Amino acid sequence: FGREATEDPALIDPRNVVTNALDLMGEQLRLAGIEVVTEFPEDSPCVLGHIIQMEQVIINLLTNARDAMSERGGAMKITLRVFVDQQHLHITSEDTGGGIAQNALSRIFEPFYTTKEMGKGTGLGLSVGYGIIRDMKGTITAENINDGARFTITLPLVS
């Protein structure tokens, strides 16, 4: 469902991926009245991948969060975090969009599955993102939290 990268994977600073995605989406989010909070470590290890594809994944998460919050109203906030543990790098995106319906949670990474109304989404964004992260030897998961959803990207550290 997406064009395969022809260039070799390169070392990517995940903070740059998130920052670049916010550079592209920031004005849209601001105009929609969405507060964006970022929490990055002062120093971050790199991961192996394709920066444009990674940015595509983050942009899709931001777009989905924006859409969910705009439909719901109320406090609108996205929190993006980058952090590491012993063997992995994690990027999380949390929103206040009300969460994902339980019956949809297990299906949202399937191709052509969408929770958006007709004409508002293709159902490909999360599926393509899932493939990009899988190709980087990582995982992406979704869960409901307090007042919204959290997506967690987990990638292996480059040794």
Coordinates of C-alpha atoms in Angstrom, one line a residue:
F1 CA 0.0 0.0 0.0
G2 CA 3.0 2.2 0.0
R3 CA 6.1 2.8 -2.1
E4 CA 9.0 0.7 -0.8
A5 CA 12.1 2.6 0.1
T6 CA 14.9 2.1 -2.4
E7 CA 17.6 3.8 -0.4
D8 CA 19.5 1.9 2.4
P9 CA 18.3 2.5 5.9
A10 CA 20.2 5.2 7.8
L11 CA 20.8 6.2 11.4
I12 CA 17.9 8.4 12.5
D13 CA 17.6 10.6 15.6
P14 CA 14.0 10.1 16.6
R15 CA 13.7 13.6 18.1
N16 CA 14.4 14.9 14.6
V17 CA 11.6 12.7 13.2
V18 CA 9.1 14.1 15.7
T19 CA 10.3 17.7 15.2
N20 CA 10.1 17.5 11.4
A21 CA 6.6 16.0 11.6
L22 CA 5.6 18.9 13.9
D23 CA 7.1 21.4 11.6
L24 CA 4.8 20.1 8.8
M25 CA 1.7 19.8 11.0
G26 CA 2.2 22.4 13.7
E27 CA 0.3 25.2 12.1
Q28 CA -2.7 23.0 11.4
L29 CA -2.7 21.8 15.0
R30 CA -2.4 25.3 16.3
L31 CA -5.3 26.5 14.1
A32 CA -7.4 23.7 15.4
G33 CA -6.7 24.8 18.9
I34 CA -4.7 21.8 19.9
E35 CA -2.0 22.1 22.5
V36 CA 1.1 20.0 21.6
V37 CA 3.6 19.0 24.3
T38 CA 6.9 17.2 23.6
E39 CA 9.1 15.4 26.0
F40 CA 12.5 14.5 24.7
P41 CA 15.6 13.3 26.4
E42 CA 18.6 15.7 26.2
D43 CA 20.4 13.0 24.3
S44 CA 18.9 10.1 22.3
P45 CA 20.3 7.1 20.6
C46 CA 19.6 6.6 16.9
V47 CA 17.5 3.9 15.2
L48 CA 17.9 2.4 11.8
G49 CA 15.3 3.3 9.1
H50 CA 14.1 5.9 6.6
I51 CA 13.4 9.3 8.0
I52 CA 10.7 10.2 5.5
Q53 CA 8.8 7.0 6.2
M54 CA 9.1 7.6 10.0
E55 CA 7.8 11.1 9.6
Q56 CA 4.9 9.7 7.6
V57 CA 4.0 7.5 10.6
I58 CA 4.1 10.4 13.1
I59 CA 2.1 12.7 10.7
N60 CA -0.5 10.0 10.5
L61 CA -0.8 9.7 14.2
L62 CA -1.0 13.5 14.6
T63 CA -3.7 13.6 11.9
N64 CA -5.8 10.9 13.5
A65 CA -5.4 12.6 16.9
R66 CA -6.5 15.9 15.4
D67 CA -9.5 14.4 13.8
A68 CA -10.6 12.5 16.9
M69 CA -10.3 15.6 19.1
S70 CA -12.0 17.9 16.6
E71 CA -15.0 15.6 16.4
R72 CA -15.2 15.3 20.2
G73 CA -14.5 18.8 21.3
G74 CA -13.3 19.6 24.8
A75 CA -9.7 19.9 25.9
M76 CA -7.5 19.1 22.9
K77 CA -3.9 18.1 23.7
I78 CA -1.3 15.8 22.1
T79 CA 1.7 14.7 24.0
L80 CA 4.7 13.2 22.1
R81 CA 7.4 11.5 24.1
V82 CA 10.7 9.9 23.1
F83 CA 12.5 7.7 25.7
V84 CA 14.7 4.7 25.9
D85 CA 15.1 1.6 28.1
Q86 CA 17.8 -1.0 28.1
Q87 CA 17.3 -2.3 24.5
H88 CA 14.6 -0.1 22.9
L89 CA 13.7 3.3 21.9
H90 CA 10.0 4.3 22.4
I91 CA 8.0 7.1 20.8
T92 CA 4.5 7.7 22.2
S93 CA 1.7 9.8 21.0
E94 CA -1.1 10.5 23.4
D95 CA -4.3 12.5 22.7
T96 CA -7.5 13.6 24.5
G97 CA -9.8 12.4 21.7
G98 CA -11.9 10.0 23.8
G99 CA -10.1 6.8 22.9
I100 CA -10.8 4.0 20.5
A101 CA -13.9 1.9 20.6
Q102 CA -13.1 -1.5 22.2
N103 CA -14.4 -3.4 19.1
A104 CA -12.1 -1.3 16.9
L105 CA -9.0 -1.5 19.0
S106 CA -8.0 -5.0 17.7
R107 CA -8.6 -4.0 14.1
I108 CA -7.2 -0.5 13.6
F109 CA -4.0 -1.7 12.0
E110 CA -5.8 -3.7 9.3
P111 CA -5.8 -2.3 5.8
F112 CA -9.0 -0.4 4.8
Y113 CA -10.3 -0.5 8.4
T114 CA -11.4 3.0 9.5
T115 CA -13.4 4.4 12.4
K116 CA -13.9 7.7 10.5
E117 CA -17.2 8.5 8.7
M118 CA -17.5 7.8 5.0
G119 CA -15.3 10.0 2.9
K120 CA -13.1 11.1 5.8
G121 CA -10.4 8.3 5.7
T122 CA -9.1 5.5 3.6
G123 CA -8.2 3.1 6.4
L124 CA -4.7 2.9 5.2
G125 CA -2.7 5.3 7.4
L126 CA -2.2 3.0 10.4
S127 CA -1.8 -0.1 8.2
V128 CA 1.0 1.6 6.2
G129 CA 2.6 2.9 9.5
Y130 CA 2.4 -0.6 11.0
G131 CA 4.3 -2.0 7.9
I132 CA 6.9 0.8 8.1
I133 CA 7.6 0.1 11.8
R134 CA 7.6 -3.7 11.3
D135 CA 10.2 -3.3 8.5
M136 CA 12.3 -1.4 11.0
K137 CA 12.1 -4.5 13.3
G138 CA 9.8 -2.6 15.7
T139 CA 6.2 -2.6 16.9
I140 CA 3.4 -0.1 17.1
T141 CA 0.6 -0.6 19.5
A142 CA -2.6 1.2 20.5
E143 CA -4.3 1.5 23.8
N144 CA -6.9 3.6 25.5
I145 CA -5.8 5.9 28.3
N146 CA -7.6 8.3 30.7
D147 CA -9.3 10.6 28.1
G148 CA -7.9 9.4 24.8
A149 CA -5.6 7.0 23.0
R150 CA -1.9 6.2 23.2
F151 CA 0.1 4.8 20.3
T152 CA 3.5 3.4 21.2
I153 CA 6.3 2.8 18.7
T154 CA 9.0 0.6 20.0
L155 CA 12.2 0.2 17.9
P156 CA 15.5 -1.7 18.6
L157 CA 18.5 0.4 19.5
V158 CA 21.4 0.3 17.1
S159 CA 24.2 -1.6 18.7

